[in-house]
């Protein structure tokens, strides 16, 4: 076996041949070199095995070291165990055990401090939450509660009607809208000095990012894009039906990269950009009202229900996630004295793309649609189920006023609003594209 200088040092200690300077050097080696600590443990184990063999043969606990070194500094050979009949004096044994025990204790403390930790440090925590929010951790699903720590690899999934906020130790905050799924990096990149990482699987995230350390930007990744953030207020959304990522920047500067061609576009405050197939990624200005309301707008539409079909006698109003109701022959819970009623939905619509959209309004009775106060679909006199369509140019930089009116002279209710465009597959308009405020 090859003998290293450290081996000689270890064995000299066990043979009680260390000077004061050698003791200092031994402590430095053990405290600064993990592999040296591991080798020292091996030497201890070898020493104890040899001592045990001697005890089994002779019945004595008497390791005697063969010291062939001399006073002129000739290098000592690896100590060997020699069985002898003489028992060492108690004082000699005690003088060896005391320093050995002290060093063993020091070694155990050093190994304990240098051990790989089995506990994983949290990435952040749930700052606020509503019902319908779950944390997926491996095969487990945990109901999110305020203060619940988030670990590397966790998914935070927000269902219909829910909302959640993720808080980081540096006060960075992520607001998750309903129907959103984000994943925190499983590799613990934040702890490794790589900066924060978030994967937006689907849905919408609004982020208030504290200024990040130089060289450690926060990265948001979607299935088709990546946004690099040093410190800003932004909104990021991925729509699976259109395979599109939209970035809105309220404060700061964000670089967004198309994963397909690796081209990056810088998006300054007050601008947005969309990454999608066959679409040029360009930073375009947002209208002032959109930028100012970015932090405060509420998803959905305000639905006002009226008794009768003339939209006059209001019964109640509420926020709904869109226009997609099908009650069959069941009645809306209105005044029990009558079943005829009418509804008006008001709000704002913001598309992902600036292009012509085909809007489809399906209803089992009279209905009509206005965009920016212009009548786009008119089926107000209809008394049967029908698909009614209309086309309109929509600008992705602004929120368009949306109003739908519906009346039912009998009972039941079926009314749905869908959209489609050259870059947008036909679908029900998602709640993330609707807001009650401009």
Tab-separated table of C-alpha atoms in Angstrom:
chain	number	residue	atom	x	y	z
A	1	UNK	CA	0.000	0.000	0.000
A	2	UNK	CA	1.284	3.470	-0.842
A	3	UNK	CA	1.936	5.617	2.208
A	4	UNK	CA	1.139	9.307	1.953
A	5	UNK	CA	2.524	12.084	4.164
A	6	UNK	CA	-0.906	12.312	5.756
A	7	UNK	CA	-0.803	8.579	6.582
A	8	UNK	CA	2.513	9.082	8.346
A	9	UNK	CA	1.024	11.996	10.272
A	10	UNK	CA	-2.029	9.944	11.272
A	11	UNK	CA	0.021	6.952	12.372
A	12	UNK	CA	2.523	9.091	14.258
A	13	UNK	CA	-0.381	10.503	16.210
A	14	UNK	CA	-1.652	7.026	17.081
A	15	UNK	CA	1.858	6.069	18.167
A	16	UNK	CA	2.109	9.226	20.292
A	17	UNK	CA	5.056	10.564	18.321
A	18	UNK	CA	3.689	13.996	17.323
A	19	UNK	CA	5.326	17.245	18.284
A	20	UNK	CA	3.252	20.295	19.141
A	21	UNK	CA	3.778	21.625	15.618
A	22	UNK	CA	2.667	18.310	14.122
A	23	UNK	CA	-0.526	18.409	16.177
A	24	UNK	CA	-1.351	21.832	14.730
A	25	UNK	CA	-0.665	20.567	11.219
A	26	UNK	CA	-2.861	17.507	11.810
A	27	UNK	CA	-5.771	19.699	12.879
A	28	UNK	CA	-5.338	21.873	9.779
A	29	UNK	CA	-5.342	18.818	7.511
A	30	UNK	CA	-8.495	17.379	9.098
A	31	UNK	CA	-10.398	20.674	9.110
A	32	UNK	CA	-9.575	21.655	5.517
A	33	UNK	CA	-9.594	18.417	3.516
A	34	UNK	CA	-12.670	16.170	3.374
A	35	UNK	CA	-10.759	13.340	1.669
A	36	UNK	CA	-8.101	13.497	4.417
A	37	UNK	CA	-10.813	13.129	7.047
A	38	UNK	CA	-12.168	10.086	5.234
A	39	UNK	CA	-8.661	8.576	5.029
A	40	UNK	CA	-8.084	9.224	8.735
A	41	UNK	CA	-11.243	7.262	9.544
A	42	UNK	CA	-9.897	4.372	7.418
A	43	UNK	CA	-6.601	4.445	9.326
A	44	UNK	CA	-8.481	4.361	12.631
A	45	UNK	CA	-10.503	1.384	11.428
A	46	UNK	CA	-7.342	-0.471	10.305
A	47	UNK	CA	-5.697	0.278	13.648
A	48	UNK	CA	-8.656	-1.050	15.620
A	49	UNK	CA	-8.890	-4.201	13.474
A	50	UNK	CA	-5.225	-4.982	14.118
A	51	UNK	CA	-5.626	-4.308	17.823
A	52	UNK	CA	-8.671	-6.575	17.967
A	53	UNK	CA	-6.715	-9.350	16.211
A	54	UNK	CA	-3.974	-9.005	18.786
A	55	UNK	CA	-6.451	-9.242	21.634
A	56	UNK	CA	-7.991	-12.389	20.157
A	57	UNK	CA	-4.558	-14.029	19.830
A	58	UNK	CA	-2.995	-13.030	23.140
A	59	UNK	CA	-5.857	-11.899	25.298
A	60	UNK	CA	-3.880	-8.691	25.896
A	61	UNK	CA	-4.627	-5.124	24.875
A	62	UNK	CA	-1.061	-4.239	24.030
A	63	UNK	CA	-0.332	-2.642	20.698
A	64	UNK	CA	3.398	-2.022	20.453
A	65	UNK	CA	4.607	0.213	17.666
A	66	UNK	CA	7.697	-0.585	15.649
A	67	UNK	CA	9.403	2.775	15.507
A	68	UNK	CA	12.367	2.611	13.188
A	69	UNK	CA	12.843	6.320	13.007
A	70	UNK	CA	15.778	8.023	14.635
A	71	UNK	CA	16.570	11.433	15.963
A	72	UNK	CA	18.146	12.684	12.756
A	73	UNK	CA	14.771	12.924	11.006
A	74	UNK	CA	14.860	9.779	8.837
A	75	UNK	CA	11.358	9.069	7.503
A	76	UNK	CA	9.482	6.549	9.613
A	77	UNK	CA	8.043	3.394	8.065
A	78	UNK	CA	4.370	2.572	8.357
A	79	UNK	CA	3.918	1.289	11.950
A	80	UNK	CA	3.215	-2.409	12.270
A	81	UNK	CA	1.553	-4.273	15.123
A	82	UNK	CA	3.803	-6.652	17.067
A	83	UNK	CA	2.430	-9.033	19.687
A	84	UNK	CA	4.318	-8.989	22.926
A	85	UNK	CA	3.772	-10.400	26.370
A	86	UNK	CA	4.333	-7.196	28.267
A	87	UNK	CA	1.308	-5.093	29.243
A	88	UNK	CA	1.795	-1.326	28.948
A	89	UNK	CA	1.544	0.660	32.138
A	90	UNK	CA	-1.825	2.253	33.008
A	91	UNK	CA	-0.216	5.708	32.908
A	92	UNK	CA	1.119	5.059	29.381
A	93	UNK	CA	-2.276	3.788	28.212
A	94	UNK	CA	-4.062	6.779	29.737
A	95	UNK	CA	-1.612	9.203	28.146
A	96	UNK	CA	-2.469	7.701	24.727
A	97	UNK	CA	-6.226	7.518	25.253
A	98	UNK	CA	-6.727	11.108	26.442
A	99	UNK	CA	-5.375	12.874	23.319
A	100	UNK	CA	-6.869	10.190	21.101
A	101	UNK	CA	-10.297	10.770	22.622
A	102	UNK	CA	-9.960	14.525	22.245
A	103	UNK	CA	-9.023	14.265	18.578
A	104	UNK	CA	-11.755	11.702	17.952
A	105	UNK	CA	-14.309	14.111	19.379
A	106	UNK	CA	-12.917	16.928	17.246
A	107	UNK	CA	-13.079	14.683	14.198
A	108	UNK	CA	-16.682	13.687	14.847
A	109	UNK	CA	-17.696	17.338	15.168
A	110	UNK	CA	-15.894	18.199	11.931
A	111	UNK	CA	-17.512	15.291	10.083
A	112	UNK	CA	-20.933	16.246	11.439
A	113	UNK	CA	-20.531	19.854	10.280
A	114	UNK	CA	-19.357	18.721	6.837
A	115	UNK	CA	-22.037	16.045	6.403
A	116	UNK	CA	-24.394	16.270	3.416
A	117	UNK	CA	-27.628	17.747	4.715
A	118	UNK	CA	-30.717	15.570	4.393
A	119	UNK	CA	-32.957	18.598	4.873
A	120	UNK	CA	-33.821	20.707	1.845
A	121	UNK	CA	-34.004	24.461	2.317
A	122	UNK	CA	-37.300	26.018	1.174
A	123	UNK	CA	-37.256	28.109	-1.998
A	124	UNK	CA	-40.080	30.314	-0.767
A	125	UNK	CA	-43.491	30.052	0.864
A	126	UNK	CA	-47.185	30.542	0.168
A	127	UNK	CA	-47.885	34.197	1.003
A	128	UNK	CA	-51.628	34.112	0.376
A	129	UNK	CA	-54.072	31.613	-1.058
A	130	UNK	CA	-57.708	30.832	-1.669
A	131	UNK	CA	-59.512	27.536	-1.925
A	132	UNK	CA	-58.617	25.381	-4.900
A	133	UNK	CA	-54.817	25.752	-4.607
A	134	UNK	CA	-52.642	22.650	-4.207
A	135	UNK	CA	-48.929	21.934	-3.930
A	136	UNK	CA	-47.830	18.844	-5.865
A	137	UNK	CA	-44.751	17.338	-4.204
A	138	UNK	CA	-43.735	14.097	-5.843
A	139	UNK	CA	-46.779	11.828	-5.574
A	140	UNK	CA	-48.341	13.899	-2.793
A	141	UNK	CA	-50.919	16.659	-3.178
A	142	UNK	CA	-50.884	19.190	-0.332
A	143	UNK	CA	-53.600	21.787	0.247
A	144	UNK	CA	-51.848	25.162	0.135
A	145	UNK	CA	-52.019	27.262	3.291
A	146	UNK	CA	-50.485	30.602	4.167
A	147	UNK	CA	-46.932	29.981	5.316
A	148	UNK	CA	-46.567	26.553	3.692
A	149	UNK	CA	-42.885	26.244	2.661
A	150	UNK	CA	-42.162	25.485	-1.000
A	151	UNK	CA	-39.358	23.055	-1.808
A	152	UNK	CA	-37.348	22.539	-5.019
A	153	UNK	CA	-39.425	20.610	-7.540
A	154	UNK	CA	-42.807	21.647	-6.112
A	155	UNK	CA	-45.706	22.475	-8.438
A	156	UNK	CA	-48.184	25.121	-7.296
A	157	UNK	CA	-51.445	24.505	-9.117
A	158	UNK	CA	-54.353	26.970	-8.950
A	159	UNK	CA	-57.807	25.751	-9.964
A	160	UNK	CA	-60.880	27.566	-11.252
A	161	UNK	CA	-61.705	30.643	-9.210
A	162	UNK	CA	-58.561	30.397	-7.109
A	163	UNK	CA	-55.546	32.649	-6.573
A	164	UNK	CA	-52.231	32.259	-4.790
A	165	UNK	CA	-49.079	34.227	-4.049
A	166	UNK	CA	-45.533	32.904	-3.709
A	167	UNK	CA	-43.214	34.928	-1.468
A	168	UNK	CA	-39.416	34.700	-1.685
A	169	UNK	CA	-37.033	35.655	1.148
A	170	UNK	CA	-35.835	38.728	-0.808
A	171	UNK	CA	-39.458	40.006	-1.025
A	172	UNK	CA	-39.919	38.963	-4.654
A	173	UNK	CA	-43.574	38.019	-5.126
A	174	UNK	CA	-45.408	35.963	-7.727
A	175	UNK	CA	-49.181	36.324	-8.047
A	176	UNK	CA	-50.782	33.247	-9.637
A	177	UNK	CA	-54.130	33.609	-11.398
A	178	UNK	CA	-56.714	30.864	-11.581
A	179	UNK	CA	-56.003	27.952	-13.937
A	180	UNK	CA	-52.260	28.352	-13.470
A	181	UNK	CA	-49.502	25.821	-12.842
A	182	UNK	CA	-45.934	26.815	-11.959
A	183	UNK	CA	-42.999	24.610	-10.991
A	184	UNK	CA	-39.986	25.537	-8.904
A	185	UNK	CA	-36.627	24.126	-10.069
A	186	UNK	CA	-35.854	20.633	-8.804
A	187	UNK	CA	-32.089	21.221	-8.908
A	188	UNK	CA	-32.095	23.859	-6.151
A	189	UNK	CA	-30.560	26.396	-8.536
A	190	UNK	CA	-31.233	29.316	-6.178
A	191	UNK	CA	-29.194	27.677	-3.445
A	192	UNK	CA	-26.425	26.921	-5.974
A	193	UNK	CA	-25.943	30.603	-6.807
A	194	UNK	CA	-27.684	30.433	-10.189
A	195	UNK	CA	-30.541	32.817	-9.474
A	196	UNK	CA	-34.236	32.091	-9.144
A	197	UNK	CA	-35.935	29.820	-11.675
A	198	UNK	CA	-39.667	29.410	-12.333
A	199	UNK	CA	-41.364	27.290	-14.980
A	200	UNK	CA	-44.818	28.460	-16.080
A	201	UNK	CA	-46.495	25.277	-17.287
A	202	UNK	CA	-49.709	27.088	-18.135
A	203	UNK	CA	-51.754	30.060	-17.009
A	204	UNK	CA	-50.737	33.538	-15.897
A	205	UNK	CA	-48.240	34.905	-13.370
A	206	UNK	CA	-47.780	38.527	-12.311
A	207	UNK	CA	-44.365	39.098	-10.738
A	208	UNK	CA	-42.932	41.885	-8.620
A	209	UNK	CA	-39.227	41.020	-8.726
A	210	UNK	CA	-36.831	42.624	-6.271
A	211	UNK	CA	-33.562	43.750	-7.836
A	212	UNK	CA	-31.487	40.601	-8.288
A	213	UNK	CA	-27.722	40.229	-7.690
A	214	UNK	CA	-25.449	40.976	-10.642
A	215	UNK	CA	-25.003	37.930	-12.829
A	216	UNK	CA	-27.911	36.085	-11.195
A	217	UNK	CA	-31.096	37.096	-13.059
A	218	UNK	CA	-34.435	35.488	-12.356
A	219	UNK	CA	-35.555	33.267	-15.229
A	220	UNK	CA	-39.142	32.469	-16.170
A	221	UNK	CA	-39.525	29.566	-18.599
A	222	UNK	CA	-42.620	28.578	-20.585
A	223	UNK	CA	-42.933	25.710	-23.090
A	224	UNK	CA	-41.816	28.020	-25.917
A	225	UNK	CA	-39.990	30.998	-24.360
A	226	UNK	CA	-37.762	32.266	-21.578
A	227	UNK	CA	-37.820	35.663	-19.848
A	228	UNK	CA	-34.761	36.983	-17.987
A	229	UNK	CA	-35.429	39.467	-15.192
A	230	UNK	CA	-33.085	41.531	-13.023
A	231	UNK	CA	-35.779	43.448	-11.174
A	232	UNK	CA	-39.143	44.598	-12.491
A	233	UNK	CA	-42.921	44.251	-12.442
A	234	UNK	CA	-44.245	42.004	-15.173
A	235	UNK	CA	-47.012	39.676	-16.232
A	236	UNK	CA	-46.279	36.410	-18.045
A	237	UNK	CA	-48.917	34.173	-19.599
A	238	UNK	CA	-48.785	30.927	-21.557
A	239	UNK	CA	-51.847	29.853	-23.564
A	240	UNK	CA	-51.640	26.192	-24.559
A	241	UNK	CA	-54.356	26.379	-27.225
A	242	UNK	CA	-52.344	28.963	-29.139
A	243	UNK	CA	-48.906	27.743	-27.974
A	244	UNK	CA	-48.215	31.389	-27.214
A	245	UNK	CA	-46.361	33.221	-24.457
A	246	UNK	CA	-47.204	36.840	-23.745
A	247	UNK	CA	-45.032	39.144	-21.642
A	248	UNK	CA	-46.284	42.512	-20.334
A	249	UNK	CA	-43.741	44.749	-18.572
A	250	UNK	CA	-44.927	47.448	-16.185
A	251	UNK	CA	-41.578	48.425	-14.668
A	252	UNK	CA	-37.964	47.689	-15.595
A	253	UNK	CA	-36.559	45.825	-18.592
A	254	UNK	CA	-37.065	42.152	-19.451
A	255	UNK	CA	-35.428	40.053	-22.146
A	256	UNK	CA	-37.630	37.346	-23.661
A	257	UNK	CA	-36.191	34.559	-25.825
A	258	UNK	CA	-37.992	32.415	-28.375
A	259	UNK	CA	-36.975	28.834	-27.526
A	260	UNK	CA	-37.342	27.728	-31.148
A	261	UNK	CA	-34.862	30.109	-32.791
A	262	UNK	CA	-33.044	31.455	-29.675
A	263	UNK	CA	-33.650	35.076	-30.641
A	264	UNK	CA	-34.013	37.503	-27.747
A	265	UNK	CA	-36.033	40.721	-27.640
A	266	UNK	CA	-35.741	43.312	-24.873
A	267	UNK	CA	-39.119	44.509	-23.615
A	268	UNK	CA	-39.023	47.844	-21.711
A	269	UNK	CA	-41.593	49.206	-19.288
A	270	UNK	CA	-44.968	49.925	-20.844
A	271	UNK	CA	-44.478	47.361	-23.617
A	272	UNK	CA	-45.457	43.778	-24.365
A	273	UNK	CA	-44.264	40.986	-26.627
A	274	UNK	CA	-45.759	37.690	-27.791
A	275	UNK	CA	-43.833	34.531	-28.685
A	276	UNK	CA	-45.711	32.156	-30.989
A	277	UNK	CA	-45.157	30.118	-34.116
A	278	UNK	CA	-45.073	32.128	-37.358
A	279	UNK	CA	-45.150	35.368	-35.382
A	280	UNK	CA	-42.390	37.949	-35.179
A	281	UNK	CA	-41.480	38.688	-31.581
A	282	UNK	CA	-41.437	42.474	-31.256
A	283	UNK	CA	-41.779	44.793	-28.266
A	284	UNK	CA	-44.948	46.830	-28.773
A	285	UNK	CA	-46.263	49.647	-26.579
A	286	UNK	CA	-49.166	49.053	-24.238
A	287	UNK	CA	-51.895	51.663	-23.997
A	288	UNK	CA	-51.554	53.845	-20.904
A	289	UNK	CA	-54.725	52.553	-19.249
A	290	UNK	CA	-53.561	48.961	-19.566
A	291	UNK	CA	-50.181	49.704	-18.022
A	292	UNK	CA	-51.609	51.687	-15.131
A	293	UNK	CA	-54.146	49.022	-14.222
A	294	UNK	CA	-51.811	46.058	-14.548
A	295	UNK	CA	-51.520	45.409	-10.822
A	296	UNK	CA	-55.162	45.926	-9.906
A	297	UNK	CA	-57.446	44.523	-12.597
A	298	UNK	CA	-59.821	41.661	-11.787
A	299	UNK	CA	-60.198	38.696	-14.121
A	300	UNK	CA	-63.636	37.850	-15.467
A	301	UNK	CA	-66.768	39.753	-16.435
A	302	UNK	CA	-69.477	41.418	-14.379
A	303	UNK	CA	-72.789	39.649	-14.966
A	304	UNK	CA	-76.004	41.520	-14.063
A	305	UNK	CA	-79.269	39.532	-13.904
A	306	UNK	CA	-82.651	41.171	-14.495
A	307	UNK	CA	-86.229	40.070	-13.966
A	308	UNK	CA	-88.082	40.111	-17.280
A	309	UNK	CA	-86.562	40.426	-20.731
A	310	UNK	CA	-86.078	44.190	-20.931
A	311	UNK	CA	-82.810	44.460	-18.917
A	312	UNK	CA	-84.349	46.932	-16.454
A	313	UNK	CA	-85.352	45.331	-13.124
A	314	UNK	CA	-82.029	44.203	-11.651
A	315	UNK	CA	-82.108	41.234	-9.276
A	316	UNK	CA	-78.404	40.690	-8.547
A	317	UNK	CA	-74.962	40.902	-10.108
A	318	UNK	CA	-71.745	38.902	-9.717
A	319	UNK	CA	-68.322	38.296	-11.289
A	320	UNK	CA	-68.240	35.347	-13.677
A	321	UNK	CA	-65.241	33.730	-15.369
A	322	UNK	CA	-66.680	34.184	-18.839
A	323	UNK	CA	-69.708	33.524	-20.993
A	324	UNK	CA	-70.129	29.767	-21.029
A	325	UNK	CA	-73.368	28.759	-19.319
A	326	UNK	CA	-75.533	25.775	-20.208
A	327	UNK	CA	-78.270	25.026	-17.683
A	328	UNK	CA	-80.420	22.937	-20.020
A	329	UNK	CA	-84.021	23.231	-18.865
A	330	UNK	CA	-83.107	24.262	-15.336
A	331	UNK	CA	-83.885	27.802	-14.256
A	332	UNK	CA	-81.508	30.463	-13.034
A	333	UNK	CA	-82.066	31.059	-9.265
A	334	UNK	CA	-84.181	34.189	-9.659
A	335	UNK	CA	-87.395	35.417	-8.100
A	336	UNK	CA	-89.554	32.272	-7.813
A	337	UNK	CA	-92.604	34.147	-9.134
A	338	UNK	CA	-91.242	34.214	-12.680
A	339	UNK	CA	-88.862	32.330	-14.970
A	340	UNK	CA	-88.296	34.897	-17.702
A	341	UNK	CA	-85.126	36.919	-17.250
A	342	UNK	CA	-82.268	38.708	-19.021
A	343	UNK	CA	-78.518	39.085	-18.441
A	344	UNK	CA	-75.886	41.649	-19.368
A	345	UNK	CA	-72.150	40.851	-19.231
A	346	UNK	CA	-69.766	43.816	-19.125
A	347	UNK	CA	-65.983	43.904	-19.119
A	348	UNK	CA	-62.867	44.123	-21.246
A	349	UNK	CA	-61.191	41.756	-23.665
A	350	UNK	CA	-57.444	41.709	-24.401
A	351	UNK	CA	-56.268	39.411	-27.218
A	352	UNK	CA	-52.876	37.790	-27.555
A	353	UNK	CA	-52.433	38.844	-31.183
A	354	UNK	CA	-53.198	41.958	-33.204
A	355	UNK	CA	-55.305	40.507	-36.013
A	356	UNK	CA	-58.860	39.772	-37.128
A	357	UNK	CA	-60.824	37.513	-34.781
A	358	UNK	CA	-63.895	35.429	-35.542
A	359	UNK	CA	-66.315	35.584	-32.595
A	360	UNK	CA	-69.004	32.926	-32.183
A	361	UNK	CA	-72.000	33.519	-29.928
A	362	UNK	CA	-74.114	30.423	-29.273
A	363	UNK	CA	-77.439	30.913	-27.533
A	364	UNK	CA	-80.794	29.179	-27.107
A	365	UNK	CA	-82.634	32.516	-27.246
A	366	UNK	CA	-82.042	36.159	-28.125
A	367	UNK	CA	-78.469	37.477	-27.759
A	368	UNK	CA	-76.205	40.228	-29.091
A	369	UNK	CA	-72.528	41.194	-28.825
A	370	UNK	CA	-70.834	44.593	-28.740
A	371	UNK	CA	-67.088	45.281	-29.057
A	372	UNK	CA	-66.028	48.832	-28.206
A	373	UNK	CA	-69.730	49.763	-28.275
A	374	UNK	CA	-70.104	48.555	-31.864
A	375	UNK	CA	-72.666	45.841	-32.604
A	376	UNK	CA	-70.780	42.798	-33.948
A	377	UNK	CA	-73.414	40.049	-33.586
A	378	UNK	CA	-77.157	40.739	-33.547
A	379	UNK	CA	-79.547	37.875	-32.840
A	380	UNK	CA	-81.829	39.787	-30.504
A	381	UNK	CA	-85.036	38.600	-32.097
A	382	UNK	CA	-84.122	34.908	-32.155
A	383	UNK	CA	-86.208	32.413	-30.190
A	384	UNK	CA	-84.281	29.244	-31.007
A	385	UNK	CA	-80.760	27.871	-30.552
A	386	UNK	CA	-78.324	29.216	-33.110
A	387	UNK	CA	-74.648	29.831	-33.858
A	388	UNK	CA	-74.100	33.488	-34.690
A	389	UNK	CA	-70.723	34.790	-35.874
A	390	UNK	CA	-69.059	38.118	-36.463
A	391	UNK	CA	-65.515	39.315	-37.291
A	392	UNK	CA	-63.604	42.171	-35.703
A	393	UNK	CA	-60.041	43.522	-35.707
A	394	UNK	CA	-58.522	43.380	-32.225
A	395	UNK	CA	-55.380	45.121	-30.994
A	396	UNK	CA	-53.207	43.147	-28.545
A	397	UNK	CA	-51.892	46.374	-26.999
A	398	UNK	CA	-55.240	47.418	-25.522
A	399	UNK	CA	-58.308	46.161	-23.708
A	400	UNK	CA	-61.429	46.257	-25.820
A	401	UNK	CA	-64.794	46.981	-24.196
A	402	UNK	CA	-66.987	43.860	-24.337
A	403	UNK	CA	-70.741	43.656	-23.760
A	404	UNK	CA	-73.051	40.701	-24.285
A	405	UNK	CA	-76.801	40.800	-23.697
A	406	UNK	CA	-79.120	37.805	-23.474
A	407	UNK	CA	-82.836	37.338	-22.786
A	408	UNK	CA	-84.817	34.193	-22.020
A	409	UNK	CA	-88.620	34.457	-22.113
A	410	UNK	CA	-89.191	30.884	-20.892
A	411	UNK	CA	-86.753	28.912	-18.732
A	412	UNK	CA	-83.322	27.384	-18.950
A	413	UNK	CA	-80.188	29.089	-20.235
A	414	UNK	CA	-77.512	28.333	-22.821
A	415	UNK	CA	-75.120	31.037	-23.964
A	416	UNK	CA	-71.429	30.690	-24.909
A	417	UNK	CA	-68.851	32.997	-26.480
A	418	UNK	CA	-65.831	31.594	-28.376
A	419	UNK	CA	-63.083	33.149	-30.469
A	420	UNK	CA	-60.571	32.161	-33.153
A	421	UNK	CA	-57.904	33.874	-35.253
A	422	UNK	CA	-55.069	32.920	-37.630
A	423	UNK	CA	-52.837	32.270	-34.594
A	424	UNK	CA	-55.554	31.285	-32.136
A	425	UNK	CA	-57.363	27.955	-32.253
A	426	UNK	CA	-61.137	28.095	-31.682
A	427	UNK	CA	-61.826	28.090	-27.954
A	428	UNK	CA	-63.910	29.582	-25.210
A	429	UNK	CA	-62.346	32.939	-24.341
A	430	UNK	CA	-60.167	32.190	-21.290
A	431	UNK	CA	-60.712	34.178	-18.131
A	432	UNK	CA	-57.114	35.431	-18.280
A	433	UNK	CA	-58.075	37.460	-21.370
A	434	UNK	CA	-61.094	39.048	-19.643
A	435	UNK	CA	-61.205	41.743	-16.976
A	436	UNK	CA	-63.819	43.771	-15.167
A	437	UNK	CA	-61.701	46.944	-15.381
A	438	UNK	CA	-59.775	48.593	-18.151
